[in-house]
Short mmCIF file of C-alpha atoms and ligand atoms in Angstrom, two decimals:
data_model
loop_
_atom_site.label_atom_id
_atom_site.label_comp_id
_atom_site.label_asym_id
_atom_site.label_seq_id
_atom_site.Cartn_x
_atom_site.Cartn_y
_atom_site.Cartn_z
CA MET A 1 0.16 0.06 -0.08
CA ASN A 2 1.06 3.58 -0.74
CA HIS A 3 -0.13 6.57 1.04
CA LEU A 4 -0.70 9.96 -0.81
CA THR A 5 -0.33 12.83 1.69
CA ASP A 6 1.28 15.49 -0.30
CA ILE A 7 2.25 16.87 -3.89
CA ASP A 8 5.96 17.29 -2.18
CA ALA A 9 5.69 13.66 -1.08
CA LEU A 10 5.41 12.43 -5.03
CA SER A 11 8.09 12.13 -7.11
CA ASP A 12 8.36 13.48 -10.83
CA GLU A 13 7.96 9.83 -12.05
CA GLN A 14 4.96 9.03 -9.79
CA ILE A 15 3.25 12.52 -10.44
CA ASN A 16 3.89 11.76 -14.41
CA ASN A 17 2.35 8.05 -13.96
CA LEU A 18 -0.62 9.47 -12.03
CA LEU A 19 -1.45 11.86 -14.42
CA ASP A 20 -1.35 9.39 -17.63
CA GLU A 21 -3.30 6.64 -15.66
CA ALA A 22 -5.93 9.46 -14.87
CA LEU A 23 -6.15 10.55 -18.67
CA ARG A 24 -6.36 7.15 -19.59
CA TYR A 25 -9.08 6.43 -17.40
CA ASP A 26 -11.01 9.44 -18.47
CA ARG A 27 -10.73 8.13 -21.92
CA ILE A 28 -11.82 4.55 -20.91
CA ILE A 29 -15.15 5.93 -19.01
CA ARG A 30 -15.58 8.30 -21.91
CA ALA A 31 -15.59 5.24 -24.08
CA GLY A 32 -17.84 3.21 -22.06
CA GLN A 33 -15.03 0.40 -22.03
CA ASP A 34 -15.01 -2.23 -19.33
CA LEU A 35 -12.82 -1.55 -16.15
CA LYS A 36 -12.09 -5.09 -15.13
CA GLY A 37 -12.43 -4.66 -11.67
CA PRO A 38 -8.58 -3.97 -10.53
CA LEU A 39 -9.47 -3.23 -6.88
CA ALA A 40 -11.63 -6.49 -6.03
CA GLY A 41 -11.11 -7.54 -2.63
CA ILE A 42 -10.19 -3.87 -1.56
CA LEU A 43 -11.37 -2.62 1.73
CA GLN A 44 -11.99 1.50 0.98
CA PHE A 45 -12.92 3.73 4.02
CA ASN A 46 -13.84 7.05 3.03
CA LEU A 47 -13.81 9.52 6.55
CA PHE A 48 -14.52 13.09 5.89
CA TYR A 49 -14.33 15.15 8.89
CA GLU A 50 -14.98 18.32 7.05
CA ASN A 51 -18.39 18.40 4.36
CA SER A 52 -17.47 17.64 0.76
CA THR A 53 -19.63 16.99 -2.39
CA ARG A 54 -17.14 16.35 -5.18
CA THR A 55 -14.14 14.65 -3.16
CA SER A 56 -16.38 12.25 -1.32
CA LEU A 57 -18.56 11.33 -3.95
CA SER A 58 -15.88 11.13 -6.68
CA PHE A 59 -13.68 8.87 -4.44
CA GLU A 60 -16.84 6.85 -3.95
CA VAL A 61 -17.33 6.32 -7.72
CA ALA A 62 -14.07 5.68 -8.55
CA GLY A 63 -13.57 2.63 -5.78
CA LYS A 64 -16.91 1.31 -7.00
CA ARG A 65 -15.74 1.34 -10.58
CA LEU A 66 -12.85 -0.26 -9.83
CA GLY A 67 -14.31 -2.88 -7.69
CA ALA A 68 -13.16 -2.18 -4.40
CA ASP A 69 -15.53 -2.33 -1.20
CA VAL A 70 -16.37 1.14 -0.20
CA VAL A 71 -17.76 2.10 2.87
CA ALA A 72 -18.35 5.84 3.37
CA VAL A 73 -17.99 6.45 7.41
CA PRO A 74 -21.33 8.34 8.87
CA VAL A 75 -18.91 10.76 10.76
CA ALA A 76 -22.18 12.59 12.02
CA ALA A 77 -23.74 9.44 13.58
CA SER A 78 -20.56 7.79 14.62
CA SER A 79 -18.89 7.40 18.17
CA VAL A 80 -16.86 10.82 16.97
CA HIS A 81 -19.96 12.38 18.67
CA LYS A 82 -19.07 10.57 21.92
CA GLY A 83 -15.82 11.92 21.98
CA GLU A 84 -13.81 9.37 20.00
CA SER A 85 -10.44 10.99 18.70
CA LEU A 86 -9.51 11.03 14.87
CA ARG A 87 -6.32 8.98 16.05
CA ASP A 88 -8.82 6.19 17.63
CA THR A 89 -11.00 6.20 14.72
CA VAL A 90 -8.48 5.46 12.08
CA LEU A 91 -6.94 2.74 14.20
CA THR A 92 -10.74 1.43 14.58
CA LEU A 93 -11.25 1.72 10.81
CA ALA A 94 -7.70 -0.20 10.23
CA ALA A 95 -8.41 -3.02 12.90
CA GLN A 96 -11.82 -3.66 10.70
CA GLY A 97 -9.48 -4.11 7.97
CA ALA A 98 -9.25 -1.06 5.95
CA ASP A 99 -6.61 -1.43 2.98
CA ILE A 100 -7.06 2.37 2.16
CA MET A 101 -8.50 5.08 4.37
CA VAL A 102 -9.74 8.35 2.10
CA LEU A 103 -9.51 11.17 4.99
CA ARG A 104 -10.38 14.72 5.18
CA ALA A 105 -9.82 16.63 8.45
CA SER A 106 -9.45 20.33 9.32
CA GLY A 107 -6.36 20.11 11.99
CA ALA A 108 -2.52 20.95 10.65
CA GLY A 109 -0.27 17.50 10.66
CA THR A 110 -3.66 15.25 10.87
CA ILE A 111 -2.80 13.52 7.54
CA ASP A 112 0.85 12.82 8.60
CA ALA A 113 -0.18 11.69 12.53
CA SER A 114 -2.76 9.31 11.17
CA LYS A 115 -0.18 7.85 8.88
CA VAL A 116 2.43 7.50 11.66
CA ALA A 117 -0.46 6.32 14.36
CA LEU A 118 -0.99 3.36 11.57
CA LYS A 119 2.49 2.50 11.39
CA GLU A 120 2.89 2.19 15.15
CA ALA A 121 0.10 -0.03 15.44
CA GLY A 122 1.20 -2.31 12.84
CA PHE A 123 -1.36 -1.58 9.94
CA GLY A 124 -0.57 -1.24 6.36
CA THR A 125 -3.30 0.79 5.69
CA ALA A 126 -2.87 3.46 2.94
CA ILE A 127 -3.77 7.11 3.78
CA VAL A 128 -5.16 9.28 1.22
CA ASN A 129 -5.40 12.86 1.66
CA ALA A 130 -8.40 14.16 0.55
CA GLY A 131 -8.04 17.96 1.80
CA GLU A 132 -6.64 18.79 4.88
CA GLY A 133 -7.85 22.23 6.42
CA ALA A 134 -5.97 24.80 4.96
CA PHE A 135 -2.57 22.91 3.90
CA GLY A 136 -3.05 20.75 0.99
CA HIS A 137 -5.65 18.86 -1.17
CA PRO A 138 -3.33 16.84 -3.56
CA THR A 139 -5.65 15.44 -5.54
CA GLN A 140 -7.82 18.36 -6.46
CA ALA A 141 -4.27 19.77 -7.66
CA LEU A 142 -4.07 16.13 -9.64
CA LEU A 143 -7.66 16.61 -11.10
CA ASP A 144 -6.98 20.28 -12.26
CA ALA A 145 -3.55 19.58 -14.27
CA ALA A 146 -5.38 16.66 -15.65
CA THR A 147 -8.16 18.78 -16.81
CA LEU A 148 -5.72 21.29 -18.27
CA MET A 149 -3.51 18.78 -19.76
CA SER A 150 -6.82 17.37 -21.60
CA ALA A 151 -8.19 21.07 -22.35
CA PHE A 152 -4.74 22.24 -23.95
CA GLU A 153 -4.32 18.59 -25.78
CA ARG A 154 -0.73 18.29 -23.58
CA THR A 155 0.83 14.87 -22.02
CA PRO A 156 2.36 14.62 -18.55
CA ASP A 157 5.62 12.99 -20.30
CA ASP A 158 5.72 15.52 -23.14
CA ASP A 159 5.52 18.99 -22.39
CA GLY A 160 3.19 19.22 -19.02
CA LEU A 161 2.02 22.50 -18.35
CA ARG A 162 5.14 23.81 -19.42
CA GLY A 163 4.71 27.84 -20.67
CA LEU A 164 1.32 27.90 -20.04
CA SER A 165 0.29 31.05 -17.75
CA ILE A 166 -2.03 30.79 -14.85
CA ALA A 167 -3.63 32.89 -12.52
CA ILE A 168 -5.13 32.17 -9.24
CA LEU A 169 -7.46 34.62 -7.58
CA GLY A 170 -9.00 34.37 -4.44
CA ASP A 171 -8.63 33.54 -0.63
CA LEU A 172 -5.10 32.24 -1.12
CA VAL A 173 -4.70 32.22 2.51
CA HIS A 174 -6.91 29.43 3.48
CA SER A 175 -7.04 27.63 0.37
CA ARG A 176 -5.57 23.96 0.65
CA VAL A 177 -6.16 23.73 -3.40
CA ALA A 178 -3.76 26.74 -3.78
CA ALA A 179 -1.29 25.22 -1.92
CA SER A 180 -1.32 22.13 -3.68
CA CYS A 181 -2.02 23.23 -7.00
CA CYS A 182 0.99 25.73 -6.64
CA ALA A 183 3.32 23.34 -5.76
CA LEU A 184 1.85 20.98 -8.90
CA PHE A 185 1.51 23.26 -11.42
CA ALA A 186 5.06 24.69 -10.80
CA ARG A 187 6.75 21.53 -11.17
CA LEU A 188 4.92 21.05 -14.22
CA GLY A 189 6.39 23.80 -15.92
CA ALA A 190 3.33 26.52 -15.59
CA ASP A 191 4.04 30.56 -14.68
CA LEU A 192 2.26 31.01 -12.02
CA ARG A 193 0.44 34.37 -10.81
CA LEU A 194 -1.10 34.47 -7.40
CA CYS A 195 -3.97 37.69 -6.82
CA ALA A 196 -5.94 38.30 -3.77
CA PRO A 197 -6.44 41.35 -1.03
CA GLN A 198 -3.38 41.83 1.11
CA GLU A 199 -5.00 40.46 4.06
CA LEU A 200 -5.51 36.92 2.11
CA LEU A 201 -2.47 36.82 0.43
CA PRO A 202 0.37 34.46 1.73
CA THR A 203 3.26 36.29 3.58
CA SER A 204 5.82 35.03 1.56
CA LYS A 205 5.70 34.15 -2.37
CA PRO A 206 5.43 30.36 -2.64
CA ASP A 207 8.03 28.29 -4.45
CA GLY A 208 7.61 28.40 -8.49
CA VAL A 209 5.37 31.52 -8.36
CA GLY A 210 6.32 34.53 -10.66
CA LEU A 211 4.15 37.02 -9.50
CA VAL A 212 1.92 37.75 -6.40
CA THR A 213 0.14 41.07 -6.49
CA THR A 214 -3.10 42.62 -5.31
CA SER A 215 -4.03 43.80 -9.01
CA ARG A 216 -6.50 41.77 -10.55
CA PHE A 217 -5.66 43.13 -13.96
CA GLU A 218 -2.01 42.68 -13.65
CA ALA A 219 -2.50 39.01 -12.45
CA LEU A 220 -4.91 38.34 -15.64
CA GLU A 221 -2.90 40.44 -18.40
CA GLY A 222 -2.36 37.76 -21.07
CA VAL A 223 -3.09 34.65 -19.11
CA ASP A 224 -4.26 31.22 -20.59
CA VAL A 225 -5.88 30.04 -17.35
CA ALA A 226 -7.77 31.97 -14.83
CA MET A 227 -8.61 30.23 -11.53
CA ALA A 228 -11.08 31.68 -8.94
CA LEU A 229 -10.82 30.10 -5.47
CA ARG A 230 -14.08 30.02 -2.87
CA MET A 231 -14.24 32.66 -0.08
CA GLN A 232 -13.72 30.36 2.70
CA THR A 233 -15.51 32.64 5.65
CA GLU A 234 -15.73 29.56 8.04
CA ARG A 235 -11.97 29.55 8.51
CA PHE A 236 -11.72 33.48 8.84
CA GLU A 237 -10.29 34.74 12.22
CA ALA A 238 -12.77 37.11 13.96
CA ASP A 239 -11.25 40.09 12.84
CA LEU A 240 -10.97 39.51 9.35
CA ALA A 241 -14.16 41.12 7.37
CA ILE A 242 -14.28 40.94 3.46
CA ASP A 243 -17.31 42.77 2.18
CA PRO A 244 -18.71 40.27 -0.68
CA ALA A 245 -19.79 43.24 -2.89
CA GLY A 246 -16.65 44.83 -2.64
CA TYR A 247 -14.64 41.59 -2.99
CA ARG A 248 -16.30 41.10 -6.38
CA GLU A 249 -15.79 44.82 -7.70
CA ASP A 250 -12.05 44.80 -6.96
CA PHE A 251 -11.13 40.72 -7.10
CA GLY A 252 -13.93 38.63 -8.85
CA LEU A 253 -13.57 37.07 -11.82
CA THR A 254 -16.38 38.74 -14.11
CA MET A 255 -16.43 38.94 -17.82
CA ASP A 256 -14.80 42.42 -17.58
CA ALA A 257 -11.83 41.11 -15.64
CA LEU A 258 -11.61 38.03 -17.83
CA SER A 259 -11.18 40.40 -21.03
CA PHE A 260 -7.61 41.19 -19.88
CA ALA A 261 -6.86 37.26 -20.21
CA LYS A 262 -6.28 35.77 -23.66
CA PRO A 263 -9.50 35.90 -25.90
CA THR A 264 -8.97 32.01 -25.69
CA ALA A 265 -8.43 31.65 -21.94
CA PHE A 266 -10.00 29.04 -19.79
CA VAL A 267 -11.98 29.52 -16.69
CA MET A 268 -11.23 27.01 -13.53
CA HIS A 269 -13.00 27.05 -9.92
CA PRO A 270 -12.50 23.74 -7.55
CA GLY A 271 -16.03 24.34 -6.27
CA PRO A 272 -18.19 24.77 -4.44
CA MET A 273 -18.75 28.42 -5.95
CA ASN A 274 -19.98 31.43 -4.43
CA ARG A 275 -21.46 33.16 -7.39
CA GLY A 276 -21.38 36.64 -7.71
CA ILE A 277 -18.73 36.96 -5.14
CA GLU A 278 -15.59 35.31 -6.58
CA ILE A 279 -16.86 34.28 -9.85
CA ASP A 280 -20.02 35.69 -12.04
CA SER A 281 -22.27 33.19 -13.64
CA ASP A 282 -21.90 34.21 -16.98
CA VAL A 283 -18.15 33.23 -16.72
CA ALA A 284 -18.77 30.45 -14.61
CA ASP A 285 -21.30 28.88 -17.09
CA ASP A 286 -19.86 29.84 -20.60
CA PRO A 287 -19.49 26.83 -22.20
CA SER A 288 -16.60 28.25 -24.21
CA ARG A 289 -14.39 29.27 -21.60
CA SER A 290 -15.35 27.46 -18.39
CA LEU A 291 -13.72 24.07 -17.54
CA ILE A 292 -15.60 23.63 -14.03
CA LEU A 293 -17.48 20.92 -15.05
CA GLN A 294 -14.81 19.13 -16.69
CA GLN A 295 -12.64 19.59 -13.28
CA VAL A 296 -15.62 17.60 -11.61
CA ALA A 297 -15.88 14.91 -14.34
CA MET A 298 -11.76 14.36 -14.07
CA GLY A 299 -12.22 14.11 -10.28
CA VAL A 300 -13.55 10.37 -10.70
CA PRO A 301 -10.74 9.06 -13.02
CA THR A 302 -8.01 10.91 -11.37
CA ARG A 303 -9.09 9.46 -8.12
CA MET A 304 -9.03 5.98 -9.95
CA ALA A 305 -5.51 6.58 -10.64
CA VAL A 306 -5.07 7.69 -7.04
CA LEU A 307 -6.75 4.44 -5.77
CA ARG A 308 -4.55 2.06 -7.90
CA HIS A 309 -1.60 4.13 -6.65
CA ALA A 310 -2.67 3.66 -2.85
CA ALA A 311 -3.45 0.25 -3.17
CA ASN A 312 -0.06 -0.61 -5.48
CA ARG A 313 -1.98 -2.45 -8.35
N1 LIG B 401 -13.33 21.04 -4.38
C1 LIG B 401 -13.71 20.38 -3.36
O1 LIG B 401 -12.72 19.75 -2.48
O2 LIG B 401 -14.76 20.14 -3.39
P1 LIG B 401 -15.56 19.45 -2.03
O3 LIG B 401 -15.65 20.10 -0.95
O4 LIG B 401 -17.27 19.49 -2.19
O5 LIG B 401 -15.08 18.12 -1.90
#
C-alpha cells in the first residue's frame, strides 16, 4: 500500500504516472469500456470530518468503478460524537480491515499523524489526503492538472503545463487547493500568478510562483487560464471581515476582468462556488471558457488513478 499525503511527497515519475493513468481512465470512461475491477478485494473507507460533495462522491464512484468495497463512514452518526479521537477512529477502521483510508480533516498535521499512528500500530493501511484544513488537497491539484492537459491537448511526459500562464485569484491564505496547485503546477512548468486582497495573500511568495499581486488586472494580463478560489468565510479569523460586494468589484472573476486574459483563456474553479462573489455566473457557465464541470468530471478518473496508486495495483 502507498500513502498519498502531499504533492511534495510524490516523485516526478509518480506524478507523471498518476496523470497518465487519470487521462487513460478518462478516455476509458468516455468510451464506455470495461474497467475490469482491479481493486476487487480492497476495502476502502472514506472518512470525512469536513463537508464535501465532489471529493467524497468521486472517491466513492472511483472505488466502486474499480471493484473495491467502499464504505463511507457516517461521521455525524459515529462515536466521534461521543468524543472518540480521530486517531482512535483511524485505528478502529484499520482494525476492521481498511486497505485504503481516504481522509479529510481540518487540523494541521492530521494526515501525517494518522500515517504515523497506523505504522506504530502495525497496520499497512494507505492514507489518501482528501483535503487537510488550509494545508493541502493533492488530489484536487492532480485532477486540475489533468483537466488542463486534456483541454490544452498536453501529455504529462512530454510538455506538461510548460509555458502556460495561470492566474489564481481569491482566498489564497485559507486555500488548500491553492497550496497544492502551486506546488504541482510549478513542477509541471507553468508560469504562476497569485492575486488577492492583501489580507488574503500568503505572507511569502510560494516556490515556483512568478507574481504575487493585489491587482486583478496585472494577474490576468494575457493569461491562458484564470482560476478563482472560494471565499472560505468559515476559516476567517474573527477580526477578518471581507465585504462580498466590494470583493467582487475588485477581485471577482467577471467578464470585464476576464477581458484582460487571452481571448482563448479558460476559467477554472475547484468548487463549491460563491456565485456573484469570487466568480460571476456568466463566466462560470460560459461553455466556451469554463472548465468547471470538466474539473468535476476529471475527479473520478483522477481518483481512480490515486486509488490504484494507494493499493499498489
Ligand atoms: N473541490 C472540493 O474539494 O470540493 P468538495 O469540498 O465538495 O469536495
